Structures are given as structure tokens and as C-alpha cells.
Tab-separated table of C-alpha atoms (C1' of nucleotides) in Angstrom:
chain	number	residue	atom	x	y	z
A	1052	MET	CA	12.415	-9.387	18.862
A	1053	THR	CA	12.941	-8.092	15.326
A	1054	ALA	CA	13.103	-4.740	17.083
A	1055	ILE	CA	10.951	-1.978	15.740
A	1056	LYS	CA	12.503	1.460	15.990
A	1057	GLU	CA	11.236	2.703	19.293
A	1058	ASN	CA	11.075	6.392	18.619
A	1059	SER	CA	8.757	6.066	15.675
A	1060	THR	CA	5.090	6.743	16.088
A	1061	ILE	CA	4.383	5.549	12.604
A	1062	GLN	CA	5.599	2.113	13.609
A	1063	GLU	CA	3.420	2.119	16.687
A	1064	ASN	CA	0.468	2.969	14.547
A	1065	LYS	CA	1.275	0.224	12.121
A	1066	GLN	CA	1.603	-2.148	15.009
A	1067	TYR	CA	-1.745	-1.034	16.331
A	1068	ALA	CA	-3.335	-1.658	12.968
A	1069	LEU	CA	-1.703	-5.079	12.748
A	1070	ASP	CA	-2.838	-6.001	16.222
A	1071	THR	CA	-6.385	-4.816	15.931
A	1072	CYS	CA	-7.059	-5.582	12.315
A	1073	PRO	CA	-6.577	-9.010	10.794
A	1074	VAL	CA	-7.328	-7.474	7.434
A	1075	THR	CA	-4.291	-5.266	7.777
A	1076	TYR	CA	-2.333	-8.380	8.641
A	1077	ALA	CA	-3.525	-10.022	5.450
A	1078	MET	CA	-2.795	-6.920	3.440
A	1079	GLN	CA	0.769	-6.898	4.689
A	1080	LYS	CA	1.150	-10.220	2.958
A	1081	ILE	CA	-0.673	-9.682	-0.285
A	1082	GLY	CA	-0.519	-5.895	-0.428
A	1083	GLY	CA	2.362	-5.495	-2.819
A	1084	TYR	CA	1.553	-4.090	-6.202
A	1085	TRP	CA	2.302	-7.337	-7.929
A	1086	LYS	CA	1.782	-9.933	-5.240
A	1087	PRO	CA	-1.804	-10.797	-6.129
A	1088	ILE	CA	-0.816	-11.041	-9.774
A	1089	ILE	CA	2.065	-13.337	-8.955
A	1090	LEU	CA	-0.171	-15.433	-6.748
A	1091	TYR	CA	-2.723	-15.613	-9.510
A	1092	HIS	CA	-0.193	-16.829	-12.011
A	1093	LEU	CA	1.045	-19.446	-9.582
A	1094	SER	CA	-2.489	-20.627	-8.932
A	1095	GLY	CA	-2.344	-22.149	-12.394
A	1096	GLY	CA	0.432	-24.470	-11.263
A	1097	ASP	CA	4.178	-24.407	-10.688
A	1098	LYS	CA	6.162	-21.882	-12.661
A	1099	ARG	CA	9.808	-21.165	-13.044
A	1100	TYR	CA	11.205	-17.752	-12.468
A	1101	SER	CA	11.604	-16.840	-16.105
A	1102	GLU	CA	8.067	-17.963	-16.866
A	1103	ILE	CA	6.675	-15.637	-14.252
A	1104	LYS	CA	8.857	-12.877	-15.569
A	1105	ARG	CA	7.536	-13.345	-19.070
A	1106	ALA	CA	3.980	-13.626	-17.816
A	1107	ILE	CA	4.178	-10.216	-16.139
A	1108	PRO	CA	6.401	-8.084	-18.330
A	1109	ALA	CA	5.445	-4.849	-16.601
A	1110	VAL	CA	7.185	-5.715	-13.389
A	1111	THR	CA	10.911	-5.218	-13.046
A	1112	GLU	CA	13.191	-8.045	-12.075
A	1113	LYS	CA	14.173	-6.397	-8.845
A	1114	VAL	CA	10.621	-6.005	-7.657
A	1115	LEU	CA	9.628	-9.439	-8.862
A	1116	ILE	CA	12.379	-11.139	-6.880
A	1117	GLN	CA	11.745	-8.883	-3.938
A	1118	HIS	CA	8.127	-9.997	-3.893
A	1119	LEU	CA	8.958	-13.635	-4.451
A	1120	LYS	CA	11.359	-13.565	-1.509
A	1121	GLN	CA	8.776	-11.833	0.612
A	1122	LEU	CA	6.056	-14.260	-0.339
A	1123	GLU	CA	8.400	-17.099	0.465
A	1124	LEU	CA	9.251	-15.559	3.838
A	1125	ASP	CA	5.560	-15.130	4.534
A	1126	GLY	CA	5.067	-18.773	3.739
A	1127	LEU	CA	2.700	-18.201	0.846
A	1128	ILE	CA	4.870	-19.750	-1.813
A	1129	ILE	CA	7.550	-22.400	-1.920
A	1130	ARG	CA	10.785	-22.043	-3.826
A	1131	GLU	CA	12.529	-25.058	-5.210
A	1132	ALA	CA	15.943	-24.703	-6.772
A	1133	LYS	CA	17.660	-27.499	-8.598
A	1134	PRO	CA	21.413	-27.033	-8.426
A	1135	VAL	CA	21.987	-27.658	-12.109
A	1136	VAL	CA	24.144	-25.926	-14.614
A	1137	PRO	CA	21.708	-23.364	-15.869
A	1138	PRO	CA	19.754	-22.537	-12.699
A	1139	PHE	CA	16.348	-24.143	-12.548
A	1140	VAL	CA	14.042	-22.601	-9.964
A	1141	THR	CA	10.355	-23.255	-9.561
A	1142	TYR	CA	7.821	-21.503	-7.419
A	1143	ARG	CA	4.510	-22.898	-6.243
A	1144	LEU	CA	1.794	-22.062	-3.777
A	1145	SER	CA	2.002	-23.340	-0.231
A	1146	ALA	CA	-1.040	-24.366	1.825
A	1147	ALA	CA	-1.386	-20.834	3.093
A	1148	GLY	CA	-1.093	-19.505	-0.427
A	1149	THR	CA	-3.763	-21.878	-1.629
A	1150	GLY	CA	-5.943	-20.890	1.293
A	1151	LEU	CA	-5.722	-17.355	0.075
A	1152	MET	CA	-7.289	-18.149	-3.249
A	1153	PRO	CA	-10.911	-17.852	-2.094
A	1154	VAL	CA	-10.062	-14.443	-0.676
A	1155	ILE	CA	-8.448	-13.369	-3.914
A	1156	SER	CA	-11.383	-14.507	-5.962
A	1157	ALA	CA	-13.861	-12.887	-3.573
A	1158	MET	CA	-12.035	-9.645	-4.122
A	1159	ALA	CA	-11.999	-10.181	-7.842
A	1160	THR	CA	-15.706	-10.929	-7.915
A	1161	TRP	CA	-16.444	-7.780	-5.973
A	1162	ALA	CA	-14.149	-5.760	-8.204
A	1163	PHE	CA	-15.904	-6.914	-11.377
A	1164	LYS	CA	-19.297	-6.114	-9.912
A	1165	ASP	CA	-18.103	-2.725	-8.787
A	1166	MET	CA	-16.471	-1.980	-12.124
A	1167	GLU	CA	-19.617	-2.685	-14.085
A	1168	GLY	CA	-21.604	-0.603	-11.658
A	1169	ALA	CA	-23.612	-3.469	-10.211
A	1170	PHE	CA	-23.807	-1.620	-6.914
A	1171	GLY	CA	-25.515	1.329	-8.516
A	1172	ALA	CA	-22.693	3.528	-9.699
B	759	MET	CA	-9.068	14.261	-16.257
B	760	THR	CA	-7.149	14.679	-13.021
B	761	ALA	CA	-4.196	14.273	-15.337
B	762	ILE	CA	-1.654	11.660	-14.456
B	763	LYS	CA	1.906	12.750	-15.061
B	764	GLU	CA	2.687	11.372	-18.490
B	765	ASN	CA	6.374	10.795	-18.127
B	766	SER	CA	6.015	8.437	-15.237
B	767	THR	CA	6.521	4.758	-15.752
B	768	ILE	CA	5.291	4.059	-12.288
B	769	GLN	CA	1.891	5.355	-13.271
B	770	GLU	CA	1.859	3.215	-16.387
B	771	ASN	CA	2.697	0.199	-14.308
B	772	LYS	CA	-0.020	0.987	-11.827
B	773	GLN	CA	-2.421	1.381	-14.706
B	774	TYR	CA	-1.348	-1.952	-16.075
B	775	ALA	CA	-1.911	-3.589	-12.711
B	776	LEU	CA	-5.299	-1.961	-12.425
B	777	ASP	CA	-6.286	-3.097	-15.887
B	778	THR	CA	-5.112	-6.653	-15.601
B	779	CYS	CA	-5.811	-7.335	-11.968
B	780	PRO	CA	-9.203	-6.879	-10.362
B	781	VAL	CA	-7.595	-7.570	-7.016
B	782	THR	CA	-5.359	-4.563	-7.454
B	783	TYR	CA	-8.473	-2.591	-8.303
B	784	ALA	CA	-10.047	-3.697	-5.048
B	785	MET	CA	-6.886	-2.954	-3.132
B	786	GLN	CA	-6.849	0.564	-4.456
B	787	LYS	CA	-10.130	1.035	-2.714
B	788	ILE	CA	-9.541	-0.703	0.590
B	789	GLY	CA	-5.770	-0.558	0.678
B	790	GLY	CA	-5.323	2.394	2.986
B	791	TYR	CA	-3.893	1.728	6.391
B	792	TRP	CA	-7.130	2.536	8.122
B	793	LYS	CA	-9.722	1.920	5.460
B	794	PRO	CA	-10.618	-1.622	6.498
B	795	ILE	CA	-10.849	-0.498	10.095
B	796	ILE	CA	-13.105	2.390	9.188
B	797	LEU	CA	-15.240	0.097	7.075
B	798	TYR	CA	-15.437	-2.350	9.921
B	799	HIS	CA	-16.611	0.301	12.346
B	800	LEU	CA	-19.215	1.483	9.883
B	801	SER	CA	-20.448	-2.048	9.381
B	802	GLY	CA	-21.966	-1.743	12.834
B	803	GLY	CA	-24.250	1.008	11.627
B	804	ASP	CA	-24.164	4.736	10.892
B	805	LYS	CA	-21.605	6.757	12.750
B	806	ARG	CA	-20.847	10.421	12.950
B	807	TYR	CA	-17.408	11.746	12.337
B	808	SER	CA	-16.505	12.279	15.956
B	809	GLU	CA	-17.677	8.793	16.856
B	810	ILE	CA	-15.372	7.248	14.290
B	811	LYS	CA	-12.583	9.449	15.520
B	812	ARG	CA	-13.073	8.265	19.069
B	813	ALA	CA	-13.416	4.673	17.968
B	814	ILE	CA	-10.003	4.746	16.271
B	815	PRO	CA	-7.824	7.020	18.387
B	816	ALA	CA	-4.620	5.932	16.684
B	817	VAL	CA	-5.473	7.581	13.395
B	818	THR	CA	-4.931	11.283	12.923
B	819	GLU	CA	-7.720	13.566	11.852
B	820	LYS	CA	-6.060	14.401	8.583
B	821	VAL	CA	-5.702	10.800	7.550
B	822	LEU	CA	-9.141	9.898	8.802
B	823	ILE	CA	-10.799	12.575	6.709
B	824	GLN	CA	-8.545	11.798	3.806
B	825	HIS	CA	-9.712	8.199	3.890
B	826	LEU	CA	-13.328	9.097	4.423
B	827	LYS	CA	-13.238	11.389	1.391
B	828	GLN	CA	-11.570	8.701	-0.640
B	829	LEU	CA	-14.026	6.048	0.436
B	830	GLU	CA	-16.843	8.411	-0.447
B	831	LEU	CA	-15.307	9.118	-3.841
B	832	ASP	CA	-14.938	5.409	-4.415
B	833	GLY	CA	-18.593	4.977	-3.568
B	834	LEU	CA	-18.031	2.725	-0.609
B	835	ILE	CA	-19.525	5.012	1.986
B	836	ILE	CA	-22.137	7.731	1.999
B	837	ARG	CA	-21.723	11.038	3.756
B	838	GLU	CA	-24.727	12.900	5.046
B	839	ALA	CA	-24.297	16.364	6.458
B	840	LYS	CA	-27.096	18.193	8.200
B	841	PRO	CA	-26.601	21.924	7.878
B	842	VAL	CA	-27.190	22.647	11.538
B	843	VAL	CA	-25.441	24.900	13.959
B	844	PRO	CA	-22.871	22.460	15.288
B	845	PRO	CA	-22.082	20.366	12.228
B	846	PHE	CA	-23.738	16.980	12.236
B	847	VAL	CA	-22.219	14.547	9.739
B	848	THR	CA	-22.925	10.860	9.499
B	849	TYR	CA	-21.205	8.207	7.458
B	850	ARG	CA	-22.642	4.884	6.447
B	851	LEU	CA	-21.841	2.039	4.097
B	852	SER	CA	-23.156	2.127	0.549
B	853	ALA	CA	-24.262	-0.971	-1.337
B	854	ALA	CA	-20.737	-1.392	-2.662
B	855	GLY	CA	-19.371	-0.975	0.834
B	856	THR	CA	-21.732	-3.590	2.176
B	857	GLY	CA	-20.817	-5.878	-0.692
B	858	LEU	CA	-17.253	-5.661	0.483
B	859	MET	CA	-18.008	-7.113	3.885
B	860	PRO	CA	-17.774	-10.758	2.841
B	861	VAL	CA	-14.395	-10.004	1.317
B	862	ILE	CA	-13.218	-8.320	4.490
B	863	SER	CA	-14.321	-11.209	6.628
B	864	ALA	CA	-12.798	-13.747	4.270
B	865	MET	CA	-9.514	-11.948	4.679
B	866	ALA	CA	-9.951	-11.828	8.433
B	867	THR	CA	-10.716	-15.540	8.574
B	868	TRP	CA	-7.653	-16.361	6.559
B	869	ALA	CA	-5.536	-14.044	8.690
B	870	PHE	CA	-6.619	-15.732	11.916
B	871	LYS	CA	-5.887	-19.157	10.490
B	872	ASP	CA	-2.511	-18.033	9.255
B	873	MET	CA	-1.657	-16.352	12.535
B	874	GLU	CA	-2.306	-19.464	14.556
B	875	GLY	CA	-0.329	-21.509	12.097
B	876	ALA	CA	-3.251	-23.515	10.788
B	877	PHE	CA	-1.514	-23.782	7.438
B	878	GLY	CA	1.450	-25.511	8.953
B	879	ALA	CA	3.736	-22.718	10.020
C	1267	DC	C1'	35.284	-14.503	-28.537
C	1268	DA	C1'	31.324	-12.371	-27.394
C	1269	DT	C1'	26.530	-12.631	-27.017
C	1270	DG	C1'	22.580	-14.151	-24.740
C	1271	DG	C1'	19.747	-16.712	-21.335
C	1272	DC	C1'	19.118	-18.044	-16.408
C	1273	DA	C1'	18.409	-16.354	-11.615
C	1274	DC	C1'	19.521	-13.260	-9.154
C	1275	DA	C1'	22.138	-8.786	-6.414
C	1276	DT	C1'	23.217	-4.027	-5.537
C	1277	DA	C1'	23.363	1.096	-5.630
C	1278	DC	C1'	20.800	5.018	-6.297
C	1279	DT	C1'	16.426	7.788	-7.085
C	1280	DT	C1'	11.599	8.955	-6.895
C	1281	DT	C1'	6.875	9.059	-5.265
C	1282	DA	C1'	2.743	8.196	-2.775
C	1283	DG	C1'	1.100	7.815	1.628
C	1284	DG	C1'	1.008	8.376	6.245
C	1285	DG	C1'	2.423	11.454	10.341
C	1286	DT	C1'	2.935	16.127	12.969
C	1287	DA	C1'	1.286	20.409	14.068
C	1288	DA	C1'	-1.397	24.051	13.693
C	1289	DG	C1'	-5.487	26.886	12.111
C	1290	DT	C1'	-10.606	27.730	10.587
C	1291	DA	C1'	-15.782	29.023	11.477
C	1292	DC	C1'	-19.393	28.729	14.362
C	1293	DT	C1'	-21.717	28.054	18.855
C	1294	DT	C1'	-22.629	26.682	23.632
C	1295	DG	C1'	-21.359	26.395	28.464
C	1296	DT	C1'	-19.098	28.799	32.801
D	754	DA	C1'	-13.880	36.439	28.080
D	755	DC	C1'	-12.437	31.951	27.219
D	756	DA	C1'	-12.366	27.065	26.758
D	757	DA	C1'	-14.261	23.306	24.359
D	758	DG	C1'	-16.740	20.647	20.771
D	759	DT	C1'	-17.791	19.723	15.732
D	760	DA	C1'	-15.913	18.872	11.168
D	761	DC	C1'	-12.625	19.967	8.645
D	762	DT	C1'	-8.143	22.226	6.084
D	763	DT	C1'	-3.357	23.374	5.262
D	764	DA	C1'	1.707	23.289	5.267
D	765	DC	C1'	5.534	20.608	5.960
D	766	DC	C1'	8.315	16.187	7.022
D	767	DC	C1'	9.734	11.186	6.734
D	768	DT	C1'	9.681	6.605	5.269
D	769	DA	C1'	8.643	2.456	2.766
D	770	DA	C1'	7.896	0.702	-1.560
D	771	DA	C1'	8.399	0.818	-6.311
D	772	DG	C1'	11.387	2.175	-10.218
D	773	DT	C1'	16.068	2.690	-13.022
D	774	DA	C1'	20.354	0.931	-14.196
D	775	DT	C1'	23.937	-2.027	-13.923
D	776	DG	C1'	26.712	-6.158	-12.501
D	777	DT	C1'	27.412	-11.232	-11.260
D	778	DG	C1'	28.647	-16.405	-12.285
D	779	DC	C1'	27.807	-19.953	-15.176
D	780	DC	C1'	27.224	-22.195	-19.486
D	781	DA	C1'	25.777	-22.899	-24.547
D	782	DT	C1'	25.625	-21.254	-29.057
D	783	DG	C1'	27.016	-18.528	-33.438
DNA sequence: CATGGCACATACTTTAGGGTAAGTACTTGT
DNA sequence: ACAAGTACTTACCCTAAAGTATGTGCCATG
């Protein structure tokens, strides 16, 4: 289902990468420009939409929501909306999102080492 | 140098992400479609160009070389060319590249868990 | 009465990255 | 003479993702 355009080799290739490479699978889910940053901010606890927005001023609203929706679809975060007069929406990490944290921090650790040339730059 | 177009907000945003997020930094380096796969194949030991090519038939030569050059530039792999009659080029992981392996496998582990719904899909 | 905050949506544009196809220089095998 | 292998390069195309700009409904406040 969710039909992929048949006449597109690029899609086949993507599919191949997804099938053969779990890392590519993971990247699909955290590979947005801002997704790791969002995830990081949520790792500190629940946040409402406007808090996230203020925490990451460089991202546009469109992209932020786009990513939040995607992360929700991917089951990494959970959206809770209270149907009150001024909208009140909170986002928090799901189990899968929490399970991603070690990965994120492993990457971060590596990045810091690499940045300071610990691998012999 | 390698001047970034000044009048481009997208570049500023990328820069911001790179500065504030080590994960984004790491993704820059392993975020190509085939980079993790290449890295994985090299983790099994040195390989020559044509071996890699045969190991990953789905990737085109252009992209493969593109990624190899990039990985070399980023210091993740080391290229050794013997100036012999038929070219003989081998690629292998650098220290930084090896240091990335735990990260890769952490991602893979998470991906497998997530795929089988271990987080409560 | 209009301005601003909240949580979005929508239309349009741009760019980086991946894909296709073809060519290069040199040599060995038939 | 010609195909085939090795390691690339180059020119051009197409798409997905990020960006820009603007609008929406609702309410409170100045």
C-alpha cells in the first residue's frame, strides 16, 4: 500500500536503502534538519508549541509544524491538545522517542570528539 | 573559503543548526543516502573501489565517488592509490570512521526495535 | 476597534542532492 | 582491431525538503 510511484528509479533505490540499511531507516525518522534539535528540547520534558518555537527561533513555523507532525506520525512524540479557548498543545517524547536518546547522545559524543580533533585531525 | 552564498538564509540556518547541534554536525557527515552503507561495508576491512561498487549495485558510480570523496574530506575514510598500470585504489576507515561504528550500530539497534514495534507501535 | 498571541494552514519558490547517460586514459586479453 | 576492466569525470535532469509570505479562527487586552 501507500503506493510508491512505479516508474521512478529513485524510489526503488530509496526502498533498497531502507530495506538493506536500518541506519537509513533511522535517518528517515530523525534526518530532518531540525528533528534532532526538537527531540533534544523535548528530552528536557513536555513543552508546548510556542515554547518550542521560542527555543528554536531559527526554524520557521511551517517547518517546525511539519516536523512535529512527522515526528508524531513516526511515533516519536506525542501531541496532546486541550480544547480550551486559547489553544493549549503540548508535545512530549514517546517510548520510541526516549529510546532514541542514547543514539542521539552517542552521535553528539562522537561529534564533539571529532570537532576537537580527538581522532587525529 | 569555499564561499557560501551570503544572501541565503538557508545557509545561515544550516550554520545555526551546525553550531548548536552536534547531531546535525554528525548527520552532515553520515547523512548521505549511501554513506552509512559504504561505511558498513568498509567496517569489514579494506576494500577497493570496484569491490565497493559491486557490493552496492544500487548506487551509481557518480554518487559512489561523490560520497567517497566527501567521506575522505570529512576524514572518515582513507584513500590509498597505488600508481600502477591498472589503477589500484583501496579505501579503509580512519580512526574517526571507526569511532562512528558504535553510533551506527546504536542506530541500527534502535531501528530494528522500532521496526518490530518493540516500543509499542 | 484593532492589535497581538496561540496553533496552525496554504501557496509559491529555491536549493541541495541524488539519478541518468556518456566520456576519459591506460592496458590486457582474444 | 576491439571489447572489457579500473577509477574516475562531466553535463544535464528531477524531486524532496527547506524557505518565504500570508491567512485563519478564536479570544483578551489597550
